[in-house]
Amino acid sequence: MATPFSMGWVLITEGKEKRLDPDDNLFEVTFDGYQLFPMHEHLEVRRHLKSDQIGTANIEQLTLKDGRTICHYRLVSLYSVN
Amino acid sequence: MATPFSMGWVLITEGKEKRLDPDDNLFEVTFDGYQLFPMHEHLEVRRHLKSDQIGTANIEQLTLKDGRTICHYRLVSLYSVN
Amino acid sequence: MATPFSMGWVLITEGKEKRLDPDDNLFEVTFDGYQLFPMHEHLEVRRHLKSDQIGTANIEQLTLKDGRTICHYRLVSLYSVN
Amino acid sequence: MATPFSMGWVLITEGKEKRLDPDDNLFEVTFDGYQLFPMHEHLEVRRHLKSDQIGTANIEQLTLKDGRTICHYRLVSLYSVN
């Protein structure tokens, strides 16, 4: 009788993010399990666990449902890789 | 640099719940702050902190957003008060 | 990069509790993983997940360490089974 | 009926840390409230919320008790300020 939650502090997208609006920097990514993050704070964004930081984002919304977490985050800076 | 979450285990509606569909037992209630509950478990439902149990519900969805928590719960039993 | 925590609301001892002091109702039980509970609230105590309630306890201390949780709880009532 | 927990991801000592052993890099600091952190992960350490990083530490133990959190952390690197 316990509900598992994971507490993360780096946003790892695995390249599965979707832009919610072409004119806006708001993205959605879904995680397995119930995942909590600091809200409305600058978090590091990476594509994979072991890859470099690709940007900084604020999490604006977390929806816990059906054993998954739908995360809406706003990209506040993007690291250029040119 | 810390995000507060509260962990609840009794659903206290303060009479603010809304039925989401007239044919279904799914309700929505919004809480101030980021509020976590056991998911998909039978929880006690009360109207107020100090009032009696009015039923039992399963929480199906929690959305954390703008400093509030939108909770969708399914009433699985209702205590008759006749 | 996420730390798992489980959120419980029933204390299931599996019979592994130890009384910390013979003159006191304070007990210790250790759980695998990092386990959170409501603090200083009346919680149901059971011996096993599917067994009946054996009493009521308040959790006074939780220590998260080495992938385990050491829980100190005070038994506030015990159900007689005579 | 809810227990508040705060989720932190930067260790802010306010200069209140105590070294637990003169031969070891293990420190103790106490926080008000129940404070959770990522466990056994490299976290940034600062003296104050707005000050610079002074080092990196792993949290090895968190004890939640009497409305406070006693945190044991091991300093894994220290930034020289000469």
CSV table of C-alpha atoms in Angstrom, one decimal:
chain,number,residue,atom,x,y,z
A,1,MET,CA,0.0,0.0,0.0
A,2,ALA,CA,2.4,2.6,-1.3
A,3,THR,CA,2.4,4.8,-4.4
A,4,PRO,CA,5.8,5.3,-5.9
A,5,PHE,CA,6.9,8.7,-7.1
A,6,SER,CA,10.3,9.6,-8.5
A,7,MET,CA,11.9,12.9,-7.8
A,8,GLY,CA,13.9,14.2,-10.7
A,9,TRP,CA,15.9,17.5,-11.1
A,10,VAL,CA,17.2,17.2,-14.7
A,11,LEU,CA,14.8,16.9,-17.6
A,12,ILE,CA,15.8,14.0,-19.9
A,13,THR,CA,13.7,14.1,-23.0
A,14,GLU,CA,15.1,11.0,-24.9
A,15,GLY,CA,14.1,13.1,-28.0
A,16,LYS,CA,10.4,12.4,-27.4
A,17,GLU,CA,9.4,16.0,-26.8
A,18,LYS,CA,6.6,17.6,-28.9
A,19,ARG,CA,6.3,21.3,-29.4
A,20,LEU,CA,2.7,22.3,-28.3
A,21,ASP,CA,2.5,25.5,-30.3
A,22,PRO,CA,4.8,26.5,-33.3
A,23,ASP,CA,4.9,30.1,-32.0
A,24,ASP,CA,5.8,29.2,-28.5
A,25,ASN,CA,8.6,27.5,-26.6
A,26,LEU,CA,6.2,25.2,-24.7
A,27,PHE,CA,6.9,21.4,-25.1
A,28,GLU,CA,5.3,18.2,-23.9
A,29,VAL,CA,7.1,15.0,-22.9
A,30,THR,CA,5.7,11.9,-21.3
A,31,PHE,CA,7.5,9.8,-18.7
A,32,ASP,CA,6.7,6.4,-17.4
A,33,GLY,CA,5.8,6.3,-13.8
A,34,TYR,CA,4.8,9.2,-11.5
A,35,GLN,CA,7.6,11.7,-11.8
A,36,LEU,CA,8.0,14.9,-9.7
A,37,PHE,CA,10.2,17.8,-10.5
A,38,PRO,CA,10.9,21.2,-9.1
A,39,MET,CA,8.2,23.5,-10.5
A,40,HIS,CA,8.8,26.9,-12.1
A,41,GLU,CA,12.6,26.6,-11.7
A,42,HIS,CA,15.4,26.6,-14.2
A,43,LEU,CA,16.2,23.0,-14.8
A,44,GLU,CA,18.9,21.5,-17.0
A,45,VAL,CA,17.6,19.8,-20.2
A,46,ARG,CA,19.4,16.8,-21.7
A,47,ARG,CA,18.5,14.5,-24.6
A,48,HIS,CA,19.9,11.4,-22.8
A,49,LEU,CA,21.1,10.7,-19.3
A,50,LYS,CA,24.8,10.8,-20.3
A,51,SER,CA,24.6,13.5,-23.0
A,52,ASP,CA,25.4,17.2,-22.6
A,53,GLN,CA,23.0,19.9,-21.5
A,54,ILE,CA,21.0,21.1,-24.5
A,55,GLY,CA,19.1,23.9,-22.7
A,56,THR,CA,17.3,25.2,-19.7
A,57,ALA,CA,13.6,24.9,-19.0
A,58,ASN,CA,10.9,25.6,-16.5
A,59,ILE,CA,8.3,23.0,-15.8
A,60,GLU,CA,4.8,24.5,-15.9
A,61,GLN,CA,2.6,21.5,-15.6
A,62,LEU,CA,2.7,17.9,-14.5
A,63,THR,CA,-0.2,15.5,-15.0
A,64,LEU,CA,0.0,12.2,-13.2
A,65,LYS,CA,-2.4,9.7,-14.9
A,66,ASP,CA,-2.5,6.0,-15.8
A,67,GLY,CA,0.9,5.3,-14.4
A,68,ARG,CA,2.6,8.0,-16.5
A,69,THR,CA,3.5,11.7,-16.1
A,70,ILE,CA,2.8,14.2,-18.8
A,71,CYS,CA,5.2,17.2,-18.4
A,72,HIS,CA,4.8,20.6,-20.0
A,73,TYR,CA,7.9,22.6,-20.0
A,74,ARG,CA,9.0,26.0,-21.4
A,75,LEU,CA,12.4,26.2,-22.9
A,76,VAL,CA,14.0,29.3,-21.6
A,77,SER,CA,17.4,28.9,-23.3
A,78,LEU,CA,18.8,26.6,-25.9
A,79,TYR,CA,22.5,25.8,-26.3
A,80,SER,CA,23.6,26.3,-29.8
A,81,VAL,CA,25.6,23.3,-31.2
A,82,ASN,CA,27.0,24.9,-34.3
B,1,MET,CA,15.3,26.4,-3.9
B,2,ALA,CA,12.8,23.9,-2.9
B,3,THR,CA,9.3,23.0,-4.2
B,4,PRO,CA,6.7,22.2,-1.6
B,5,PHE,CA,4.4,19.2,-2.0
B,6,SER,CA,1.9,18.1,0.5
B,7,MET,CA,1.1,14.4,0.9
B,8,GLY,CA,-2.5,13.7,1.7
B,9,TRP,CA,-4.4,10.4,2.2
B,10,VAL,CA,-7.9,11.6,2.8
B,11,LEU,CA,-9.8,13.5,0.1
B,12,ILE,CA,-11.4,16.6,1.7
B,13,THR,CA,-13.6,18.3,-0.9
B,14,GLU,CA,-15.0,21.3,1.1
B,15,GLY,CA,-18.0,20.8,-1.1
B,16,LYS,CA,-16.2,22.2,-4.1
B,17,GLU,CA,-16.3,19.1,-6.3
B,18,LYS,CA,-17.8,19.1,-9.8
B,19,ARG,CA,-19.2,16.1,-11.5
B,20,LEU,CA,-17.4,15.8,-14.9
B,21,ASP,CA,-20.0,13.7,-16.6
B,22,PRO,CA,-23.7,13.2,-15.5
B,23,ASP,CA,-23.5,9.5,-16.4
B,24,ASP,CA,-20.3,8.8,-14.6
B,25,ASN,CA,-19.0,8.9,-11.1
B,26,LEU,CA,-16.0,11.0,-12.0
B,27,PHE,CA,-15.5,14.3,-10.1
B,28,GLU,CA,-13.0,17.2,-10.2
B,29,VAL,CA,-11.8,19.2,-7.2
B,30,THR,CA,-9.0,21.8,-7.1
B,31,PHE,CA,-6.7,22.2,-4.2
B,32,ASP,CA,-4.3,25.1,-3.4
B,33,GLY,CA,-0.7,24.1,-3.5
B,34,TYR,CA,0.9,21.0,-5.0
B,35,GLN,CA,-0.9,18.1,-3.4
B,36,LEU,CA,0.0,14.4,-3.8
B,37,PHE,CA,-2.2,11.5,-2.9
B,38,PRO,CA,-2.0,7.7,-3.2
B,39,MET,CA,-3.1,6.9,-6.8
B,40,HIS,CA,-5.7,4.3,-7.8
B,41,GLU,CA,-6.3,3.3,-4.1
B,42,HIS,CA,-9.5,3.4,-2.1
B,43,LEU,CA,-9.4,6.7,-0.1
B,44,GLU,CA,-11.8,8.1,2.4
B,45,VAL,CA,-13.8,11.2,1.2
B,46,ARG,CA,-15.0,13.8,3.6
B,47,ARG,CA,-16.6,17.2,3.0
B,48,HIS,CA,-14.6,18.9,5.8
B,49,LEU,CA,-11.6,18.0,7.8
B,50,LYS,CA,-13.6,17.3,10.9
B,51,SER,CA,-16.7,15.8,9.3
B,52,ASP,CA,-17.6,12.2,8.8
B,53,GLN,CA,-16.7,10.1,5.8
B,54,ILE,CA,-19.1,10.5,2.9
B,55,GLY,CA,-17.7,7.9,0.6
B,56,THR,CA,-14.7,6.2,-0.9
B,57,ALA,CA,-12.9,7.3,-4.1
B,58,ASN,CA,-10.0,6.4,-6.3
B,59,ILE,CA,-7.8,9.2,-7.6
B,60,GLU,CA,-7.3,8.8,-11.3
B,61,GLN,CA,-5.5,12.0,-12.3
B,62,LEU,CA,-3.6,14.8,-10.6
B,63,THR,CA,-2.5,17.9,-12.5
B,64,LEU,CA,0.0,20.3,-10.8
B,65,LYS,CA,-0.2,23.7,-12.4
B,66,ASP,CA,0.0,27.4,-11.4
B,67,GLY,CA,0.4,26.6,-7.7
B,68,ARG,CA,-2.7,24.4,-7.6
B,69,THR,CA,-3.6,20.8,-8.0
B,70,ILE,CA,-6.6,19.6,-10.1
B,71,CYS,CA,-7.7,16.2,-8.9
B,72,HIS,CA,-9.9,13.8,-10.8
B,73,TYR,CA,-11.4,11.1,-8.6
B,74,ARG,CA,-13.9,8.4,-9.1
B,75,LEU,CA,-16.4,7.8,-6.4
B,76,VAL,CA,-16.6,4.0,-5.8
B,77,SER,CA,-19.0,4.1,-2.9
B,78,LEU,CA,-21.2,6.7,-1.2
B,79,TYR,CA,-22.5,6.5,2.3
B,80,SER,CA,-26.2,7.0,2.6
B,81,VAL,CA,-27.2,9.6,5.2
B,82,ASN,CA,-31.0,8.8,5.3
C,1,MET,CA,18.6,11.0,-12.6
C,2,ALA,CA,15.7,10.5,-10.3
C,3,THR,CA,15.4,9.3,-6.7
C,4,PRO,CA,12.4,7.0,-6.1
C,5,PHE,CA,10.3,7.6,-3.0
C,6,SER,CA,7.2,5.6,-2.1
C,7,MET,CA,4.3,7.2,-0.3
C,8,GLY,CA,2.6,5.0,2.2
C,9,TRP,CA,-0.4,5.6,4.4
C,10,VAL,CA,-0.7,2.3,6.2
C,11,LEU,CA,2.1,0.9,8.3
C,12,ILE,CA,2.7,-2.8,7.4
C,13,THR,CA,5.2,-4.3,9.8
C,14,GLU,CA,5.5,-7.8,8.4
C,15,GLY,CA,6.1,-8.7,12.1
C,16,LYS,CA,9.6,-7.2,11.9
C,17,GLU,CA,9.1,-4.4,14.4
C,18,LYS,CA,11.3,-4.1,17.5
C,19,ARG,CA,10.3,-2.3,20.7
C,20,LEU,CA,12.9,0.4,21.4
C,21,ASP,CA,12.2,0.6,25.1
C,22,PRO,CA,10.3,-1.9,27.3
C,23,ASP,CA,8.5,0.9,29.2
C,24,ASP,CA,7.4,2.7,26.2
C,25,ASN,CA,5.2,2.2,23.1
C,26,LEU,CA,7.9,3.2,20.7
C,27,PHE,CA,8.8,0.7,18.0
C,28,GLU,CA,11.3,0.6,15.1
C,29,VAL,CA,10.7,-1.1,11.7
C,30,THR,CA,12.9,-0.9,8.6
C,31,PHE,CA,11.6,-0.8,5.1
C,32,ASP,CA,13.4,-1.4,1.8
C,33,GLY,CA,13.6,1.7,-0.4
C,34,TYR,CA,12.9,5.3,0.6
C,35,GLN,CA,9.4,5.3,2.1
C,36,LEU,CA,7.5,8.4,3.2
C,37,PHE,CA,4.4,8.4,5.4
C,38,PRO,CA,2.2,11.1,7.0
C,39,MET,CA,4.0,12.3,10.1
C,40,HIS,CA,2.4,12.6,13.5
C,41,GLU,CA,-0.9,11.3,12.4
C,42,HIS,CA,-3.0,8.3,13.4
C,43,LEU,CA,-2.2,5.6,10.9
C,44,GLU,CA,-3.5,2.1,10.6
C,45,VAL,CA,-1.0,-0.7,11.5
C,46,ARG,CA,-1.2,-4.1,10.0
C,47,ARG,CA,1.0,-7.1,10.2
C,48,HIS,CA,0.6,-7.9,6.5
C,49,LEU,CA,-0.8,-6.2,3.5
C,50,LYS,CA,-4.0,-8.3,3.5
C,51,SER,CA,-4.4,-8.8,7.2
C,52,ASP,CA,-6.6,-6.9,9.6
C,53,GLN,CA,-5.7,-3.8,11.4
C,54,ILE,CA,-3.8,-4.5,14.7
C,55,GLY,CA,-3.6,-1.0,16.0
C,56,THR,CA,-3.0,2.7,15.4
C,57,ALA,CA,0.3,4.5,15.5
C,58,ASN,CA,1.9,7.8,15.0
C,59,ILE,CA,5.2,8.0,13.0
C,60,GLU,CA,7.7,10.1,14.9
C,61,GLN,CA,10.8,9.6,12.9
C,62,LEU,CA,11.9,8.5,9.4
C,63,THR,CA,15.6,8.0,8.5
C,64,LEU,CA,16.4,7.5,4.8
C,65,LYS,CA,19.8,5.8,4.5
C,66,ASP,CA,21.6,3.2,2.3
C,67,GLY,CA,18.5,2.6,0.2
C,68,ARG,CA,16.4,1.8,3.3
C,69,THR,CA,14.0,3.6,5.6
C,70,ILE,CA,14.2,3.2,9.4
C,71,CYS,CA,10.8,4.2,10.9
C,72,HIS,CA,10.1,4.9,14.5
C,73,TYR,CA,6.5,4.8,15.4
C,74,ARG,CA,4.5,5.1,18.6
C,75,LEU,CA,1.6,2.7,19.1
C,76,VAL,CA,-1.3,4.7,20.3
C,77,SER,CA,-3.9,1.9,20.4
C,78,LEU,CA,-3.8,-1.8,20.1
C,79,TYR,CA,-6.7,-4.0,19.0
C,80,SER,CA,-7.2,-6.9,21.3
C,81,VAL,CA,-7.7,-10.2,19.5
C,82,ASN,CA,-8.8,-12.4,22.4
D,1,MET,CA,-4.8,16.0,6.7
D,2,ALA,CA,-1.7,16.4,4.7
D,3,THR,CA,2.0,16.3,5.6
D,4,PRO,CA,4.1,18.9,3.8
D,5,PHE,CA,7.4,17.9,2.3
D,6,SER,CA,9.7,20.2,0.3
D,7,MET,CA,11.8,18.9,-2.5
D,8,GLY,CA,15.2,20.5,-2.8
D,9,TRP,CA,18.0,19.9,-5.3
D,10,VAL,CA,20.6,22.4,-4.1
D,11,LEU,CA,22.1,22.1,-0.6
D,12,ILE,CA,22.0,25.5,1.0
D,13,THR,CA,23.8,25.3,4.4
D,14,GLU,CA,23.5,28.9,5.7
D,15,GLY,CA,26.9,28.2,7.3
D,16,LYS,CA,25.2,26.0,9.9
D,17,GLU,CA,26.9,22.7,8.9
D,18,LYS,CA,29.0,20.8,11.4
D,19,ARG,CA,31.8,18.4,10.5
D,20,LEU,CA,30.9,15.0,12.0
D,21,ASP,CA,34.4,13.6,12.0
D,22,PRO,CA,37.7,15.6,11.7
D,23,ASP,CA,39.2,12.9,9.4
D,24,ASP,CA,36.2,12.6,7.1
D,25,ASN,CA,34.3,14.8,4.7
D,26,LEU,CA,30.9,14.0,6.3
D,27,PHE,CA,28.9,17.0,7.5
D,28,GLU,CA,25.5,17.5,9.2
D,29,VAL,CA,23.1,20.3,8.7
D,30,THR,CA,19.5,20.7,10.0
D,31,PHE,CA,16.6,22.2,8.0
D,32,ASP,CA,13.3,23.4,9.2
D,33,GLY,CA,10.4,21.3,7.9
D,34,TYR,CA,10.5,18.0,6.1
D,35,GLN,CA,13.0,18.4,3.3
D,36,LEU,CA,13.7,15.8,0.6
D,37,PHE,CA,16.7,15.7,-1.7
D,38,PRO,CA,18.0,13.4,-4.4
D,39,MET,CA,20.0,10.8,-2.5
D,40,HIS,CA,23.6,9.7,-3.4
D,41,GLU,CA,23.8,12.1,-6.3
D,42,HIS,CA,26.2,15.0,-6.9
D,43,LEU,CA,24.4,18.1,-5.7
D,44,GLU,CA,25.5,21.7,-5.7
D,45,VAL,CA,26.4,23.2,-2.3
D,46,ARG,CA,25.9,26.9,-1.6
D,47,ARG,CA,26.3,28.9,1.6
D,48,HIS,CA,23.2,31.1,0.8
D,49,LEU,CA,20.4,30.9,-1.8
D,50,LYS,CA,22.0,33.7,-3.9
D,51,SER,CA,25.7,32.9,-3.3
D,52,ASP,CA,28.0,31.0,-5.5
D,53,GLN,CA,28.5,27.2,-5.5
D,54,ILE,CA,31.1,26.3,-2.8
D,55,GLY,CA,31.3,22.6,-3.6
D,56,THR,CA,29.6,19.4,-4.5
D,57,ALA,CA,28.1,16.9,-2.1
D,58,ASN,CA,26.3,13.6,-1.9
D,59,ILE,CA,23.5,13.2,0.6
D,60,GLU,CA,23.9,10.0,2.5
D,61,GLN,CA,21.2,10.3,5.2
D,62,LEU,CA,18.0,12.2,5.9
D,63,THR,CA,16.2,12.1,9.2
D,64,LEU,CA,12.7,13.6,9.4
D,65,LYS,CA,11.8,14.3,13.1
D,66,ASP,CA,10.0,16.9,15.2
D,67,GLY,CA,9.3,19.0,12.2
D,68,ARG,CA,12.9,19.2,11.1
D,69,THR,CA,15.2,17.4,8.7
D,70,ILE,CA,18.7,16.3,9.8
D,71,CYS,CA,20.9,15.9,6.7
D,72,HIS,CA,24.2,14.1,6.5
D,73,TYR,CA,26.2,14.9,3.4
D,74,ARG,CA,29.6,14.0,2.1
D,75,LEU,CA,31.5,16.8,0.4
D,76,VAL,CA,33.0,15.3,-2.7
D,77,SER,CA,34.6,18.5,-4.0
D,78,LEU,CA,35.3,21.9,-2.7
D,79,TYR,CA,35.8,25.0,-4.8
D,80,SER,CA,38.9,27.0,-3.8
D,81,VAL,CA,38.3,30.7,-3.3
D,82,ASN,CA,41.9,31.9,-3.0
